[in-house]
XYZ file of C-alpha atoms in Angstrom:
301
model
C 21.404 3.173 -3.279
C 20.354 6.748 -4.503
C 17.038 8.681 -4.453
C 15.941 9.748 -8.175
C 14.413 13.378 -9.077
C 11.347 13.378 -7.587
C 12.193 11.978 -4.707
C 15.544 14.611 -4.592
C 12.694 17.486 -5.214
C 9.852 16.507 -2.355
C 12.936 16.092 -0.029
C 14.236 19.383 -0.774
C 10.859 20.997 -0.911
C 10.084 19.691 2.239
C 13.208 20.739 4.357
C 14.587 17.210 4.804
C 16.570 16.519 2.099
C 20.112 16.322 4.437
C 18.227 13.686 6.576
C 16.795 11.879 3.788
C 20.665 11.207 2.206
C 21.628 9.768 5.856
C 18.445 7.005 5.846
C 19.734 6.199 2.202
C 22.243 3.579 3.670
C 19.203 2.012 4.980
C 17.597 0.867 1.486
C 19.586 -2.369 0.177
C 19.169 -4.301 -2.795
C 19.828 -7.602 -0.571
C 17.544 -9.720 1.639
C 19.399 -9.422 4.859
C 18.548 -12.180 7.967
C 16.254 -10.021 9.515
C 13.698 -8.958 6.572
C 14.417 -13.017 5.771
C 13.169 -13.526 9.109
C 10.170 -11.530 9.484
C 9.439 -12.502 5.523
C 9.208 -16.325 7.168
C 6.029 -15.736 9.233
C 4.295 -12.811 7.486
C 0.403 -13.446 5.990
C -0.314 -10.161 4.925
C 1.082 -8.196 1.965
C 0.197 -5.589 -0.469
C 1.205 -5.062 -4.275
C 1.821 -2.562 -6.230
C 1.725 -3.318 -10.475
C 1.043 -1.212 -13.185
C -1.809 -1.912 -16.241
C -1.080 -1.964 -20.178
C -2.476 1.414 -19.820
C -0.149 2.585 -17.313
C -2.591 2.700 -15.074
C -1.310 1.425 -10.976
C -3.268 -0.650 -8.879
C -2.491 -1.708 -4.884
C -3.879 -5.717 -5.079
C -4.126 -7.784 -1.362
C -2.013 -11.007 -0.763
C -2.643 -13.382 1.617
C -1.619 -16.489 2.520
C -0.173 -19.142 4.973
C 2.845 -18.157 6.855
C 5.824 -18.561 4.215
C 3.881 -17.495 1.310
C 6.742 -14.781 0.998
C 9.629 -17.418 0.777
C 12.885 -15.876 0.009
C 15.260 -17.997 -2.150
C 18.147 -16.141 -2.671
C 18.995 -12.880 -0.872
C 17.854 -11.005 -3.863
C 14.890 -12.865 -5.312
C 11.643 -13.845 -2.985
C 8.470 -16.068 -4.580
C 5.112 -15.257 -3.440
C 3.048 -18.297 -3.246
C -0.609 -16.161 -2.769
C -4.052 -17.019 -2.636
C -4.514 -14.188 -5.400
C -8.241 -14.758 -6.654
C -9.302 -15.004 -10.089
C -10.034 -11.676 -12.086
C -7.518 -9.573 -9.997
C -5.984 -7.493 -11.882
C -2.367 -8.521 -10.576
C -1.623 -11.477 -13.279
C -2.749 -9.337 -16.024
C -0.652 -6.525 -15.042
C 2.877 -8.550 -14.590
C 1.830 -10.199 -18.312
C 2.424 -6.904 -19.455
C 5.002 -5.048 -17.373
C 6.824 -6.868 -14.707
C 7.489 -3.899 -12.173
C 5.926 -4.764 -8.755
C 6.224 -3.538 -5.328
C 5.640 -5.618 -2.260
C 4.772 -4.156 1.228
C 4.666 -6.703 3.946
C 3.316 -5.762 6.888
C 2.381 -7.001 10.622
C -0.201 -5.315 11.937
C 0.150 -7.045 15.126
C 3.298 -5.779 16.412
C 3.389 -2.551 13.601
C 6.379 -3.764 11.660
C 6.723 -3.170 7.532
C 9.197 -4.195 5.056
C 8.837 -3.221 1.216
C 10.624 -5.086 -1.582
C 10.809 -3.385 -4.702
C 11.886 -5.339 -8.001
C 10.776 -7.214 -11.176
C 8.277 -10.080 -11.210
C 8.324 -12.974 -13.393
C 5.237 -15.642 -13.239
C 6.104 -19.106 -12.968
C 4.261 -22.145 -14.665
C 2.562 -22.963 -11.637
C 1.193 -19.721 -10.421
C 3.624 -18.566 -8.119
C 5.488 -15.185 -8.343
C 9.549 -14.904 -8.459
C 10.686 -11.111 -7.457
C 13.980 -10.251 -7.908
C 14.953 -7.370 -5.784
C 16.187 -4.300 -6.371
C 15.414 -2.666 -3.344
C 14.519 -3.964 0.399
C 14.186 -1.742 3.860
C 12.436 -1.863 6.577
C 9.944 1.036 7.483
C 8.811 2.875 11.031
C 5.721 1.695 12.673
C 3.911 5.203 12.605
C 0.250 5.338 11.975
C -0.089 1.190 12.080
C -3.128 0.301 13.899
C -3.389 -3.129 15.927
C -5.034 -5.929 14.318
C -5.082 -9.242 15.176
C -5.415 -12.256 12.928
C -8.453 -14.177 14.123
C -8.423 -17.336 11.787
C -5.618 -19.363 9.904
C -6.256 -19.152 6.070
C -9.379 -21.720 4.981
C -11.166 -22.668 2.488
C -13.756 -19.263 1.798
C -17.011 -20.497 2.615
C -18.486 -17.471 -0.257
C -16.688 -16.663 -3.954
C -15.195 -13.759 -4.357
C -17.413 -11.560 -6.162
C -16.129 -8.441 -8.297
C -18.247 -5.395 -9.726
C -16.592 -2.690 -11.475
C -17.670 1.022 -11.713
C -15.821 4.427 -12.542
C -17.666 5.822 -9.403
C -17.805 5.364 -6.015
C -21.546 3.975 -4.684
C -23.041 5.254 -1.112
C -21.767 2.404 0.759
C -18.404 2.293 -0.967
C -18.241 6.195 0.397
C -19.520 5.349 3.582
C -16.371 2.382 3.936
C -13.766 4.895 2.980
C -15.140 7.808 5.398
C -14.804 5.261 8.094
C -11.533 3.836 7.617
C -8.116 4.132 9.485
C -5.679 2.305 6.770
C -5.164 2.087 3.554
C -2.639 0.850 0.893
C -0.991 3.128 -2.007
C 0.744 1.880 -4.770
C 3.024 4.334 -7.220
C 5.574 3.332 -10.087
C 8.364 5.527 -11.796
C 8.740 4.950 -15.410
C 12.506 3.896 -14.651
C 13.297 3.077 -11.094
C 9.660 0.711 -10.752
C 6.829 0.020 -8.505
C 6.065 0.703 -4.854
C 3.968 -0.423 -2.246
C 3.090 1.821 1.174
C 0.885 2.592 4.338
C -0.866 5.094 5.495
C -3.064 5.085 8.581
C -4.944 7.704 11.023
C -8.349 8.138 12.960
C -11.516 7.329 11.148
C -12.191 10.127 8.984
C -8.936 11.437 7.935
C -9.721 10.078 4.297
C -12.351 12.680 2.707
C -14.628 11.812 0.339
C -15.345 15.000 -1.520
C -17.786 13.669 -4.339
C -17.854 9.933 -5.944
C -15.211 10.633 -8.113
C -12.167 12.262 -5.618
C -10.684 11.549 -2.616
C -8.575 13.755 -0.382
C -5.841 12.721 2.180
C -3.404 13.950 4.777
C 0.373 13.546 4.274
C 1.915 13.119 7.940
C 5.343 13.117 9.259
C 6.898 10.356 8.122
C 10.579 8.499 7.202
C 11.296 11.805 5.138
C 12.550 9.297 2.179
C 9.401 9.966 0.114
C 9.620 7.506 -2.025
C 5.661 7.455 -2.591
C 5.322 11.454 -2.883
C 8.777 11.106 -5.303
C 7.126 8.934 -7.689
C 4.173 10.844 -7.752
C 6.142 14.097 -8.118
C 7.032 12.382 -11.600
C 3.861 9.923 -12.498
C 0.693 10.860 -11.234
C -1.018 7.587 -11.906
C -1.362 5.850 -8.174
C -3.447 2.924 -7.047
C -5.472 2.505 -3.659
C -6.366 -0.445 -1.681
C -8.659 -0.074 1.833
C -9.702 -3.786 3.239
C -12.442 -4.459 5.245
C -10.577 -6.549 7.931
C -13.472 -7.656 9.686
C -14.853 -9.033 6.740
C -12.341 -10.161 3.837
C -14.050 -7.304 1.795
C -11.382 -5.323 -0.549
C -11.889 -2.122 -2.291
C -9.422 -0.829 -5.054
C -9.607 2.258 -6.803
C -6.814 3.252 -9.428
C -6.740 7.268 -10.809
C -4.771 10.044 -10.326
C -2.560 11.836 -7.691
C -2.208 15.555 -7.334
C -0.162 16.510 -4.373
C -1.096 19.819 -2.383
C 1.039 21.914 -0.583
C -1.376 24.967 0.303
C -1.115 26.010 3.907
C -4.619 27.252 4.034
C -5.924 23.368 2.837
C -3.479 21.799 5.424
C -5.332 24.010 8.330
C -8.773 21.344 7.818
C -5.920 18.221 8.696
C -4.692 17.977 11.975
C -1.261 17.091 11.625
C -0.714 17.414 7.985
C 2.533 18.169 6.538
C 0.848 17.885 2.587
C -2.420 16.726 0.665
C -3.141 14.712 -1.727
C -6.197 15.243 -4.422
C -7.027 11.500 -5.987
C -9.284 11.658 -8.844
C -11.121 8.093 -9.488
C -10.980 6.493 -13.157
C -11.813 3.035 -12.147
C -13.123 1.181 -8.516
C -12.986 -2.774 -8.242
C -15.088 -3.928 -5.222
C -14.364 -7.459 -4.231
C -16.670 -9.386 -1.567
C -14.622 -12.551 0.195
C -11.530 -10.999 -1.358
C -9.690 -13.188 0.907
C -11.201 -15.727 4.115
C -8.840 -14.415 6.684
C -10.534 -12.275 9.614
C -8.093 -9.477 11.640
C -10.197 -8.211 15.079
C -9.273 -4.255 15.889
C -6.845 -4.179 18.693
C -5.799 -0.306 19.077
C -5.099 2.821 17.022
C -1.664 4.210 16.543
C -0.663 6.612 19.316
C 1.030 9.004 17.264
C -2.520 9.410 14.616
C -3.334 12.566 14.828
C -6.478 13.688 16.183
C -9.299 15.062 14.007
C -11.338 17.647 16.446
């Protein structure tokens, strides 16, 4: 496997780019045993598609362990409990790039599978891959899964703005994870994490977001597709609750040393200006209880 251009020009930007060419060998484009194992029991995932429009959105998936059920070692089906009026169906009927980040927020383990989606007859998703690697458990905080996917006692319930209201603002400020979702125009879509203390996602008005950039696996392949197409998606969940908030708009990517002063710990910024917000109540029924934040977040004082 190879990094494209953007990816090439954050590495090199940022100092890494030696470092980066060494993890390379870690990025298949088969499903080894152990991402086939972990894929066996996972119940939490996050996708990344991308809109007639071009426009990229980061949607939930959920489901009973085995939902992500690998068939061959380069094709997986996702058998989700994807709600009606997410915009994930719509988006694959029109381009079929999707990125899938499973994660385990239990024991902080990730695996993304990047490739292209086909819909099958009965619902379910095929993904063949194109590229598969594990990721470092950095900035994952501890949640536990309290219940086994049910039946949701409420319907989901959708409302769509081009703003963000008070108590969307107020969910963001107090957050510590959320999902982002990129695409290049050639190599696809991609799924990843990003995590801190409460607070490290600003809300400067209701139409912009900023975020810290922290040390991470120095591969960059978010930052490298967003060196090239601006358009990102973000997902934060409300774990407590089954809540999910998606906003889709675009990246600008800050390297400004006087800016990176107000973020402990940050290596860049990143400027997200809001064109659309989905709010979904009873997104999914499954409940995660807060176990611990990361010990390498750092602190905001």
């Amino acid at each position: 496997m190879s990094f494209h251009s953007g990816e090439i020009a954050i590495q090199t930007q940022a100092g890494v780019r030696e470092e980066a060419e060494r993890l390379c060998s870690f990025i298949s484009d088969v499903i080894k045993p152990p991402a086939e194992e972990f894929l066996r029991t996972q119940q939490l995932a996050v996708a990344s598609t991308v809109d007639a429009n071009g426009r990229v959105w980061a949607s939930l998936l959920t489901g009973t362990s085995g939902f992500l059920q690998v068939l061959t070692e380069r094709m997986i089906q996702i058998n989700a409990n994807i709600i009606y009026g997410d915009v994930l169906y719509q988006n694959l009927q029109s381009d079929g790039q999707m990125g899938v980040l499973a994660i385990a927020l239990a024991n902080r383990r990730r695996l993304r599978l990047n490739g292209k989606a086909e819909i099958q007859p009965e619902g379910q998703i095929n993904l063949q891959i194109q590229q598969v690697f594990f990721n470092c458990p950095k900035y994952i905080q501890v949640r536990y899964l309290e219940t086994e996917i049910t039946e949701s006692l409420k319907q989901p319930e959708i409302t769509s703005s081009d703003y963000l209201t008070h108590h969307q603002q107020n969910w963001i400020a107090q957050a510590d994870t959320f999902f982002i979702a990129s695409s290049h125009p050639e190599i696809g879509a991609d799924a990843s994490h990003r995590g801190g203390y409460p607070g490290f996602v600003q809300v400067l008005h209701s139409k912009k977001l900023v975020f810290p950039d922290y040390s991470g696996n120095n591969m960059f392949q978010t930052f490298g597709n967003l060196a090239i197409n601006p358009n990102a998606g973000i997902l934060f969940i409300n774990f407590e609750q089954g809540h999910t908030l998606q906003l889709t708009g675009k990246a600008t990517l800050i390297w400004d040393e006087k800016r990176l002063n107000a973020f402990a710990g940050a290596q860049r910024l990143v400027e997200f200006d809001i064109e659309e917000v989905l709010e979904t109540k009873n997104s999914t029924p499954m409940r995660w209880r807060f176990g611990e934040y990361s010990p390498v977040n750092p602190r905001q004082d």
